[in-house]
Coordinates of C-alpha atoms in Angstrom, one line a residue:
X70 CA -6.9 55.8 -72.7
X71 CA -5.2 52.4 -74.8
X72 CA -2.4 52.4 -72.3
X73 CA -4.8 52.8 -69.2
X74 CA -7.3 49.8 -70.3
X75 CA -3.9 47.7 -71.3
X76 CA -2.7 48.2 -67.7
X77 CA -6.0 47.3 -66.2
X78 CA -6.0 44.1 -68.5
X79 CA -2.5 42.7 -67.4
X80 CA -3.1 43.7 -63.9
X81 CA -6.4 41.3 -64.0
X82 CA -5.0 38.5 -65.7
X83 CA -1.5 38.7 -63.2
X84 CA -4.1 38.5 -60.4
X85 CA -5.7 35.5 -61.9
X86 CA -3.0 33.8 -62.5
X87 CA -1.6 34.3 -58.8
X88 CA -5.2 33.2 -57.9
X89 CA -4.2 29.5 -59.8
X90 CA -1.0 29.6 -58.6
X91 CA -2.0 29.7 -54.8
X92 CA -4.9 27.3 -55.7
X93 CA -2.7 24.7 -57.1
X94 CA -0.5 24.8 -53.9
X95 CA -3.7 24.5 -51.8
X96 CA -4.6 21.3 -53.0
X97 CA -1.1 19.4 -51.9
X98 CA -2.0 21.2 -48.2
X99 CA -3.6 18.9 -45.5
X100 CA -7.3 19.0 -45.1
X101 CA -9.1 19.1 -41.6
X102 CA -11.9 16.7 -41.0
X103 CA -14.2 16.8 -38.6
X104 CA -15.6 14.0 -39.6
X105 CA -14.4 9.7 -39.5
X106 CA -11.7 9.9 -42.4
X107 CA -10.3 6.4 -43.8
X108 CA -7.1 5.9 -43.5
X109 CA -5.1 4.4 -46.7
X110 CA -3.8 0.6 -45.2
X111 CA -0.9 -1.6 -46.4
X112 CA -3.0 -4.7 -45.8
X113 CA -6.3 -4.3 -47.7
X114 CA -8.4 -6.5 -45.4
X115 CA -7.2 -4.0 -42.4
X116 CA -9.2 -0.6 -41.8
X117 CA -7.8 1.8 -40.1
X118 CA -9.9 5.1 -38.6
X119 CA -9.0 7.9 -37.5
X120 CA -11.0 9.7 -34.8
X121 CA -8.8 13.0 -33.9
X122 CA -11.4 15.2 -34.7
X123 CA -14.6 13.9 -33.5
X124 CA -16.1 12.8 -30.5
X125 CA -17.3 9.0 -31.2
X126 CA -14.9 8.0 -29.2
X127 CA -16.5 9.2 -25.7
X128 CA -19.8 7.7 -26.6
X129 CA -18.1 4.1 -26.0
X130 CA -16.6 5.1 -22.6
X131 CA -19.4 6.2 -20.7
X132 CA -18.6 6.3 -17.2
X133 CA -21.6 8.0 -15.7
X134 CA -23.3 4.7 -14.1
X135 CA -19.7 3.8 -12.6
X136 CA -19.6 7.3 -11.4
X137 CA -22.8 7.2 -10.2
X138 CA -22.9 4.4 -8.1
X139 CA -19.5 4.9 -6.9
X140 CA -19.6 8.7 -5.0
X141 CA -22.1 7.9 -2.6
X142 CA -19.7 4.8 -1.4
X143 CA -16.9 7.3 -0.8
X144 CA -16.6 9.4 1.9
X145 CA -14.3 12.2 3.7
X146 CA -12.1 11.6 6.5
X147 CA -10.7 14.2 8.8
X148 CA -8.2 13.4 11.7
X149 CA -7.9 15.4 14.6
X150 CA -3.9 14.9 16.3
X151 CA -1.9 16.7 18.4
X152 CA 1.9 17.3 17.7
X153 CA 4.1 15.5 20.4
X154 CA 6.5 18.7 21.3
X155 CA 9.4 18.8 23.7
X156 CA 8.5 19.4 27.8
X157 CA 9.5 23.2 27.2
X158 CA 6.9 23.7 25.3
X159 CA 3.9 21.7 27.4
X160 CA 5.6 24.2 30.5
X161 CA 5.2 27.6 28.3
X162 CA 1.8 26.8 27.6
X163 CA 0.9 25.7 30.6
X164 CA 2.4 29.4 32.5
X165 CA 0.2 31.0 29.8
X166 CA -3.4 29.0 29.5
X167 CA -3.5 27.1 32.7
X168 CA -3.7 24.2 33.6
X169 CA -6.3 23.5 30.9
X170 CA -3.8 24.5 28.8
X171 CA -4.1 22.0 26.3
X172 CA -8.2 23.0 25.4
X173 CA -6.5 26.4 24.0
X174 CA -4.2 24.7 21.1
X175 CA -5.8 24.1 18.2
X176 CA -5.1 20.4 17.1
X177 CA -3.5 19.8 13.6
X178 CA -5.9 18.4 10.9
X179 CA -5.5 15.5 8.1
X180 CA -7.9 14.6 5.4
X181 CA -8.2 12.0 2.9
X182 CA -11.0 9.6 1.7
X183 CA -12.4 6.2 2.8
X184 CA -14.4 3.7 0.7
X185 CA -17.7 1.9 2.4
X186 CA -17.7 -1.5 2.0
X187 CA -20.9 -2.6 4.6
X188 CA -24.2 -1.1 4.8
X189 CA -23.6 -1.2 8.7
X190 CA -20.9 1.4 8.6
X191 CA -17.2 -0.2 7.8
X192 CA -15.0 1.9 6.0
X193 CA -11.8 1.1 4.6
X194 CA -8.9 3.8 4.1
X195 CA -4.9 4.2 4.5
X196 CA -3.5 3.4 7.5
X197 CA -1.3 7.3 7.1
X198 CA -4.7 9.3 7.3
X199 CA -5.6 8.1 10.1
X200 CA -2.0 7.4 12.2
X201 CA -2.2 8.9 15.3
X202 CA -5.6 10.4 15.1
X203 CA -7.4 11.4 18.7
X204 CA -10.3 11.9 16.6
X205 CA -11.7 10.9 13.2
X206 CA -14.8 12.4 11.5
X207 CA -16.3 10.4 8.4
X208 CA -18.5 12.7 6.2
X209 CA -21.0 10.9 3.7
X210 CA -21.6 12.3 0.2
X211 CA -25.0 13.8 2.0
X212 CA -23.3 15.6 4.2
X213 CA -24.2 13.6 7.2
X214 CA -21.2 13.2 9.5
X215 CA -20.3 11.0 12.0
X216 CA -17.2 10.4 14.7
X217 CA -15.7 7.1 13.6
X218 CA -13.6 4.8 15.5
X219 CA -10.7 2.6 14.3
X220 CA -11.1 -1.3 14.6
X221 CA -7.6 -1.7 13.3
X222 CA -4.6 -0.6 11.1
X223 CA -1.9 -2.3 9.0
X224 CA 1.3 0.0 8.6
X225 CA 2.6 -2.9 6.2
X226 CA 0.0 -2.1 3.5
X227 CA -1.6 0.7 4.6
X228 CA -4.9 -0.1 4.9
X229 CA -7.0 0.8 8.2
X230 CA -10.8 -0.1 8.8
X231 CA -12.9 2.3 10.6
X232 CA -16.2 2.0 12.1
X233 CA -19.7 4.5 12.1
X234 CA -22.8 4.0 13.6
X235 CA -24.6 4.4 10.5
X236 CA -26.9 1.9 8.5
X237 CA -28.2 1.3 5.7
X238 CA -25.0 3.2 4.2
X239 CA -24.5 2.4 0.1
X240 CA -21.8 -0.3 0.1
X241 CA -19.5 -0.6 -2.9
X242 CA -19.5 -3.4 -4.9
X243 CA -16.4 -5.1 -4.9
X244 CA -14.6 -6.0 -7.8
X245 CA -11.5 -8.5 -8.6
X246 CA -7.6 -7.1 -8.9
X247 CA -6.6 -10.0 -10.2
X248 CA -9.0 -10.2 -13.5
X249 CA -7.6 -6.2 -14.4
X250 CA -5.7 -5.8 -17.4
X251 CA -2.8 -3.4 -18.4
X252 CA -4.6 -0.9 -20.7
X253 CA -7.6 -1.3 -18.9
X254 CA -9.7 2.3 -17.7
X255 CA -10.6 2.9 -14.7
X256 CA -11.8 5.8 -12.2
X257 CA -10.6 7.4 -8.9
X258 CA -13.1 8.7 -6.7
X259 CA -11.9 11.1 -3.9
X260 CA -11.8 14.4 -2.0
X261 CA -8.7 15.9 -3.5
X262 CA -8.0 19.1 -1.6
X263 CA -11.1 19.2 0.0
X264 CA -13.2 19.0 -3.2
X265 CA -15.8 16.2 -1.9
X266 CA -16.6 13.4 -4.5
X267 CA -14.3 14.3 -7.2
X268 CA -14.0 11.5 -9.8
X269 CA -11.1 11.0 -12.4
X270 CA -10.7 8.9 -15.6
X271 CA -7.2 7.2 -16.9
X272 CA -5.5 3.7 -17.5
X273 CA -4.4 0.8 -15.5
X274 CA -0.6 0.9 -16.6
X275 CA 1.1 -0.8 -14.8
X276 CA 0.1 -4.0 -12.2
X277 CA 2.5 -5.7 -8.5
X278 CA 4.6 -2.0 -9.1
X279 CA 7.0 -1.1 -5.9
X280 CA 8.0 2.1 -5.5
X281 CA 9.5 1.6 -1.8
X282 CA 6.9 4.1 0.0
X283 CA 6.1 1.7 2.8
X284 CA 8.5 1.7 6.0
X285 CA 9.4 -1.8 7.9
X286 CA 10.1 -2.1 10.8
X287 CA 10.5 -6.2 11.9
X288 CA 11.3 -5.7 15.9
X289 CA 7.3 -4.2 15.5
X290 CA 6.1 -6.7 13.2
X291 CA 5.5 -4.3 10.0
X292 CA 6.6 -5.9 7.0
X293 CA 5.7 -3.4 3.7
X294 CA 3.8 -5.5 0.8
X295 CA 3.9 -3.4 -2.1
X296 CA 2.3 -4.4 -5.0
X297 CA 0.4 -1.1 -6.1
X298 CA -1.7 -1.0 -9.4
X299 CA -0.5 1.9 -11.2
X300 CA -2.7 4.2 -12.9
X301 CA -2.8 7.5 -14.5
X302 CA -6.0 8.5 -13.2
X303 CA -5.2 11.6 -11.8
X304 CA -5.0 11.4 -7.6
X305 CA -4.0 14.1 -5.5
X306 CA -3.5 15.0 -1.9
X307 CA -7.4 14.2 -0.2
X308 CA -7.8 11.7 -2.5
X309 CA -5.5 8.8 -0.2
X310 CA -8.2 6.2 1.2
X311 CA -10.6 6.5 -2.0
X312 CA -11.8 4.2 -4.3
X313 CA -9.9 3.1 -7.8
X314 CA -12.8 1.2 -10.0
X315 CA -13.4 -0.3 -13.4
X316 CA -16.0 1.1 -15.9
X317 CA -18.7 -1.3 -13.8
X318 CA -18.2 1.0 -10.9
X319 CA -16.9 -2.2 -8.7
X320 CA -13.8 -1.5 -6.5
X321 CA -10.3 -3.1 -7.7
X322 CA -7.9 -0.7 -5.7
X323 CA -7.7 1.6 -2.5
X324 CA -5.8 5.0 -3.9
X325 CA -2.4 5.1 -1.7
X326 CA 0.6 7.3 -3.4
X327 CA 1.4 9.3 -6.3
X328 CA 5.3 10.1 -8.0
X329 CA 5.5 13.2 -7.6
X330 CA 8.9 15.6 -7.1
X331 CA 6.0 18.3 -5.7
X332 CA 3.5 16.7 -3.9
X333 CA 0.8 16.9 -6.2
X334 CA -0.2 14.9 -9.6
X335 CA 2.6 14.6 -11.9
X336 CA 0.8 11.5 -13.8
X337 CA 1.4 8.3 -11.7
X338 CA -0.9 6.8 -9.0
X339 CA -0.8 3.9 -7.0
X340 CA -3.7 1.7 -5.5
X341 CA -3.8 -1.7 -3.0
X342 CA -5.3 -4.3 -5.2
X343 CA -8.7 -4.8 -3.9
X344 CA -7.6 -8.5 -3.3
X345 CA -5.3 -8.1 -0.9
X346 CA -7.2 -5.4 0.5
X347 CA -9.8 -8.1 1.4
X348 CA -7.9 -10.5 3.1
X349 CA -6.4 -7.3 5.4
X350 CA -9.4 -6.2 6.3
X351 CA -10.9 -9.6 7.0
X352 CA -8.4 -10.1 9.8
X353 CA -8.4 -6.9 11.7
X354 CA -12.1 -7.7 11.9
X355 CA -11.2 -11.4 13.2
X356 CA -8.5 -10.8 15.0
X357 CA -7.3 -7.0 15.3
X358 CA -4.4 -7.5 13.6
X359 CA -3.0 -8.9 10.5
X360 CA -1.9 -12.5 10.2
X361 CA 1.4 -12.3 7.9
X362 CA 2.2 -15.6 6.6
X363 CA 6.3 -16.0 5.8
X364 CA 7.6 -17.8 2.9
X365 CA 11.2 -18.0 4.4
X366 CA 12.7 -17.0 1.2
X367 CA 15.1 -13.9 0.0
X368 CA 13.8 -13.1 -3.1
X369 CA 15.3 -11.4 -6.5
X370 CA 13.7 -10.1 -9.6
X371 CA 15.1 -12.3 -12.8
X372 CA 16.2 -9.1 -14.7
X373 CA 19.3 -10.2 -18.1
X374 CA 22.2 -9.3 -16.1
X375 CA 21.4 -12.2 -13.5
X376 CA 20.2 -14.5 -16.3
X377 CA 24.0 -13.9 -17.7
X378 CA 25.6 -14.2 -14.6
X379 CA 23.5 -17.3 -13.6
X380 CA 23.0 -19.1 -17.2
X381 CA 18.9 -18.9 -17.0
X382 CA 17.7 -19.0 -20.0
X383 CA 14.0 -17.7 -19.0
X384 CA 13.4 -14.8 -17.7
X385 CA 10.5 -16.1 -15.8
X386 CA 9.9 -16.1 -12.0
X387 CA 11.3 -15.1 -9.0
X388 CA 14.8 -16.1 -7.9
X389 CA 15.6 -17.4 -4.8
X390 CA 18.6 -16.1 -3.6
X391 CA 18.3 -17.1 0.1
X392 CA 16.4 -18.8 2.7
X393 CA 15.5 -18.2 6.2
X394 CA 16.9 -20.8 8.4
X395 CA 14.1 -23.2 10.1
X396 CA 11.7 -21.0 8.1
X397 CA 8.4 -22.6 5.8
X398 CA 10.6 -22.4 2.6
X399 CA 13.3 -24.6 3.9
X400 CA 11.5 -27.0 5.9
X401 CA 9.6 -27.8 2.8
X402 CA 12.3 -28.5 0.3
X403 CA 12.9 -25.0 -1.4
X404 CA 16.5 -24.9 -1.9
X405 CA 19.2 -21.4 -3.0
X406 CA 19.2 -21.2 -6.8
X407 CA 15.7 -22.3 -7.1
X408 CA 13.0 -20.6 -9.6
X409 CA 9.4 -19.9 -7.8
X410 CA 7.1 -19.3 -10.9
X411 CA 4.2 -19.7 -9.3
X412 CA 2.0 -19.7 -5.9
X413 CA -1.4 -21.6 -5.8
X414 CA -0.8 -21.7 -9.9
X415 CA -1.0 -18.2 -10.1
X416 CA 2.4 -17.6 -11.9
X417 CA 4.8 -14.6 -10.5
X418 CA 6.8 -12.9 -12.2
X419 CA 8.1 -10.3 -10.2
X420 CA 9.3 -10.4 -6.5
X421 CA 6.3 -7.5 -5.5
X422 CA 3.9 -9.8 -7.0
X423 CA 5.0 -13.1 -5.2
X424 CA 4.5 -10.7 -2.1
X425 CA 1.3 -10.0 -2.7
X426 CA 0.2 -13.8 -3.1
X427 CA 1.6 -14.9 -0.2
X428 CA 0.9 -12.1 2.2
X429 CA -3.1 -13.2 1.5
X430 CA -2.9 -16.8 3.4
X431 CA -1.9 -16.6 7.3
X432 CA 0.4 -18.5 9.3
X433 CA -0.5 -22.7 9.4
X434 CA -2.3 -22.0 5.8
X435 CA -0.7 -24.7 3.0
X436 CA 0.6 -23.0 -0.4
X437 CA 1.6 -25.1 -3.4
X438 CA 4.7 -23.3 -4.7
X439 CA 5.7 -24.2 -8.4
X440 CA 9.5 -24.4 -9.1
X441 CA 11.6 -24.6 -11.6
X442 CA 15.1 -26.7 -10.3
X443 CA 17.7 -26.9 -13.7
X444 CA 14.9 -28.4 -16.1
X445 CA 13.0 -29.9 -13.8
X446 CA 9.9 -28.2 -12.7
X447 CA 7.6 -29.5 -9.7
X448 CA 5.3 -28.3 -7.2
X449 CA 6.3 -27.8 -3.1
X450 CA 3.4 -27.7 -0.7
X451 CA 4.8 -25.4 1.7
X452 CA 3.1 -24.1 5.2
X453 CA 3.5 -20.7 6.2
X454 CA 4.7 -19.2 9.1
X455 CA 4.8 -16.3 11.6
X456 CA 7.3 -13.9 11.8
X457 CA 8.0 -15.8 15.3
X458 CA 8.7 -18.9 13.4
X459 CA 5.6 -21.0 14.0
X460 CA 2.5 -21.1 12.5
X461 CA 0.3 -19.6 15.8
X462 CA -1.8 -16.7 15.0
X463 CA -1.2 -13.5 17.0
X464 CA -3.6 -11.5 18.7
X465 CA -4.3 -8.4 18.9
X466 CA -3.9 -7.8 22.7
X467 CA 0.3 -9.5 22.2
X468 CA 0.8 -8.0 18.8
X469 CA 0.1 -4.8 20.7
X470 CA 2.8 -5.6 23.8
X471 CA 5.5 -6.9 21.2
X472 CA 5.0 -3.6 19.3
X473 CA 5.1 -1.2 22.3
X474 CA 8.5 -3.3 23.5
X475 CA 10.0 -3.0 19.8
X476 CA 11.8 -6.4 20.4
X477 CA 11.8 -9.5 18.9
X478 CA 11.9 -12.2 21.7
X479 CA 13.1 -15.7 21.6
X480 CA 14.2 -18.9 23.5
X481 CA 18.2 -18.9 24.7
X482 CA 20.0 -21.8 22.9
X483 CA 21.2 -24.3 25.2
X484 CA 24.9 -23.2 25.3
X485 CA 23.6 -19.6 26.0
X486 CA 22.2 -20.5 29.5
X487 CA 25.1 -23.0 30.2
X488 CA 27.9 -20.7 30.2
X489 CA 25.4 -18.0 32.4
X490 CA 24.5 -20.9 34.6
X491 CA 20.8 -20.4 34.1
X492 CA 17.6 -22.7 33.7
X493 CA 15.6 -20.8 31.2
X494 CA 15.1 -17.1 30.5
X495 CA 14.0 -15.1 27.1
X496 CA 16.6 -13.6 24.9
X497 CA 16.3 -10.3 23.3
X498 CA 17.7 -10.9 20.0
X499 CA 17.2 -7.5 18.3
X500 CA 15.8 -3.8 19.6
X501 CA 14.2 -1.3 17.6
X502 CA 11.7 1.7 18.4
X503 CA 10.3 0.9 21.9
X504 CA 9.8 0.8 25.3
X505 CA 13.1 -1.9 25.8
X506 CA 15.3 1.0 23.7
X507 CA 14.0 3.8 25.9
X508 CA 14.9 1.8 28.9
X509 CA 18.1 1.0 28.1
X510 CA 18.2 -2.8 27.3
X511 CA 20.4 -4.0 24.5
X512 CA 20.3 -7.2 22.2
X513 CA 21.5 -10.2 23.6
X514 CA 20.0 -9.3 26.8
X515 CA 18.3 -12.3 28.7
X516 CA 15.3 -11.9 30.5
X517 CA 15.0 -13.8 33.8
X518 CA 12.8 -12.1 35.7
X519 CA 10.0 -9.8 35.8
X520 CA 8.5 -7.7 39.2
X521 CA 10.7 -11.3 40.9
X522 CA 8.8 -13.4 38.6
X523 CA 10.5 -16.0 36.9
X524 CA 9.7 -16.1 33.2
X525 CA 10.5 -19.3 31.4
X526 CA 9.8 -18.6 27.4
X527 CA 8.6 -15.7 25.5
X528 CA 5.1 -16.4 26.5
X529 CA 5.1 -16.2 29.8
X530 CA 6.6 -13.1 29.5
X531 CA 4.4 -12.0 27.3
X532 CA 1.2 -12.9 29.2
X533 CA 2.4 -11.4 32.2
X534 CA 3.2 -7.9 30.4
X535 CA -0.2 -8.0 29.2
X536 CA -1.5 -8.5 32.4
X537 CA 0.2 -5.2 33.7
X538 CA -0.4 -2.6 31.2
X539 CA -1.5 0.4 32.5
X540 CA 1.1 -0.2 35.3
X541 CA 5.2 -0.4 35.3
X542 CA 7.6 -3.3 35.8
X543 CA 11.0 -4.4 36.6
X544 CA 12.6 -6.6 34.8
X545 CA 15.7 -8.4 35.5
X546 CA 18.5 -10.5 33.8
X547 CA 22.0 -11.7 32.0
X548 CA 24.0 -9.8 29.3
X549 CA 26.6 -12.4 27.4
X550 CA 29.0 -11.5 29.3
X551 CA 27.6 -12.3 32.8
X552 CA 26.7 -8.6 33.7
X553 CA 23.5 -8.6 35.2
X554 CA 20.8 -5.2 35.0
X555 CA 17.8 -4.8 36.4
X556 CA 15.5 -2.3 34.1
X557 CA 12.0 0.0 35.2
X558 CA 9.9 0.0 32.3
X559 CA 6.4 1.9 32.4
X560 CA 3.5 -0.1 30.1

């Protein structure tokens, strides 16, 4: 019975004691709080907090009133298209269906968003949700829908402005790109995959970012401006043509792209600045098209392996590695191995960002252009021109012949019609997509004639084109090497 209670007695005080042991090793073991817990600081005047585990945080970002007066603003686009297919495929339809045949195939279908920025029914979105729509339906956050049509579309920063009948529609209040701030949060409001009015939180982290998504194309006047706010504000497929706004629920961006090696959200978005947005949409209203004003300068980013190969010693501004003969830059004073650093005293400090300043004045408008020269530094007022080379605006009704032609036109030299024995004519200096590459004509091609007309300058011919659309023409004229061709080409 002794050796039975002994037992029990060392059993109890072995258990104790492992009891202490594992106690003692408990207390050197990180505690949970779920509470604020101070954080010990080096400098005693600094506090540090640390929120992980509660939720005080989200009681200073409340984005409810920014939601809130930002979903009825946003709306959801669908574009009815039909996919251009070869003959053979117009002619087997046609045996089967008819000749109605074209009733029976169903059309193809895009969505995306659109932002309202007039109670009287304008809508903003991306120029690539609506491209080549035959019909566009614009569904408010109510439900109510309505067949929209396009006042004009900008392939250059892909921006588009649409039209409803509709009033008294909840415009968005619009906010200012330049005033937001790296770090800064910010919402995107959208219909991602169909899921109407869909609103995301992240950070502004990044501002003027080019990720080389837009396609030029010079012989039809689209010239990509690329400075995208990036965000990481989560934006999927649906959500191109919505809004991206600060925590007052005012619009700063139009959501355009995302990186992505799938096609969906991988944690980078990219917006238009609500700036240059403005000034887009302010001339397709106006005019019908955009007004791009030139700077007539090749631009480079300053990055350290130019600054060694160039001995600059600051990093900042925008290099100019070139100009455009005749162009604004020249004819102003800007010289090679100059140093832009700022437009209008707005400093630049990337070549995506000097873009974006100059692509909101027109041609004829007057920029003062800051520049460093050696250690000199002065300001160059410099006035912008067309991609023609003047400072005329374009309008709508030309800028829509010179795109369907896919040429850029201009004036012979002297020499040119000398050694053809001509008087005047209009040179084709360069063919892209369009009606001048279907029909045949190459570059260096002068245009003498047209249906027996003579045509004197590029305006003339111009005029005249737009005078026959609808119809066909012939054209006539000189190659360089005194070969002349005569060319049917349907407007």
């Amino acid at each position: 019975m002794k050796k039975i209670f002994f037992n029990f007695l060392i059993g109890l005080m072995g258990g104790f004691a492992a009891y202490q042991l594992m106690h003692f090793i408990k207390q050197d073991q990180p505690k949970a709080y779920i509470v604020e817990k101070p954080l010990p600081a080096s400098n005693p005047s600094v506090q540090l907090t640390d929120y992980t585990f509660t939720n005080q945080v989200n009681t200073k970002l409340d984005f409810t009133v920014a939601a809130e007066n930002t979903v009825n603003s946003v709306v959801h686009i669908s574009s009815e298209y039909s996919i251009k297919q070869p003959a053979i495929y117009d002619q087997f339809y046609q045996y089967f269906y008819g000749p109605n045949y074209r009733n029976y195939i169903r059309p193809q279908q895009s969505t995306g968003s659109g932002v309202i920025i007039s109670p009287d029914g304008y809508i903003v979105t991306n120029n690539h949700v609506i491209d080549h729509a035959e019909k566009i339906t614009v569904t408010l956050n109510n439900n109510k829908s309505y067949q929209a049509k396009i006042i004009g579309a900008d392939p250059g920063t892909d921006i588009a402005l649409l039209k409803i009948d509709a009033h008294d529609l909840q415009a968005i209040p619009i906010g200012n790109s330049d005033e937001v701030k790296v770090g800064e949060w910010v919402l995107a409001v959208g219909n991602p995959f169909n899921l109407n009015s869909t609103v995301t939180a992240g950070i502004v982290s990044a501002k003027s970012r080019n990720i080389h998504i837009l396609e030029g194309n010079p012989d039809k006047n689209i010239f990509p401006i690329e400075s995208f706010i990036q965000t990481d504000a989560a934006v999927n497929p649906g959500n191109s043509g919505g809004a991206l706004v600060n925590i007052h629920g005012q619009l700063i961006g139009i959501n355009t792209a995302i990186a992505s090696n799938t096609g969906s959200y991988a944690g980078y978005s990219f917006a238009v600045p609500v700036n240059l947005m403005q000034k887009v949409v302010a001339d397709l209203m106006k005019y019908g098209t955009v007004q791009r004003g030139f700077l007539g300068v090749n631009i480079r980013n300053i990055d350290q392996a130019l600054a060694n190969e160039l001995n600059i010693n600051d990093l900042k501004g925008v290099y100019v590695a070139g100009l455009v003969p005749n162009g604004a830059g020249e004819q102003a004073g800007i010289k090679e191995g100059d140093i832009i650093v700022a437009i209008n005293e707005t400093e630049v400090n990337s070549a995506s960002h000097l873009q974006e300043q100059v692509a909101r004045f027109r041609p004829g408008d007057e920029l003062s252009v800051r520049i460093k020269r050696g250690k000199e530094e002065f300001i160059i007022p410099v006035t912008l021109k067309n991609s023609e080379g003047n400072t005329k605006l374009i309008k709508k009704d030309v800028a829509e012949i010179k795109n369907a032609l896919g040429a850029i036109l201009e004036n012979p030299s002297t020499e040119e019609l000398t050694r053809l024995k001509l008087n005047s004519g209009v040179k084709v200096s360069s063919i892209g997509t369009g009606k001048f590459k279907n029909a045949g004509i190459k570059p260096g091609f002068i245009i003498t004639k047209v249906d027996n007309i003579p045509v004197k300058n590029p305006d003339e011919l111009i005029n005249y084109l737009k005078i026959k659309k609808g119809e066909g023409v012939l054209i006539e004229g000189y190659y360089p090497n005194g070969k002349r061709e005569h060319y049917a080409i349907g407007l």
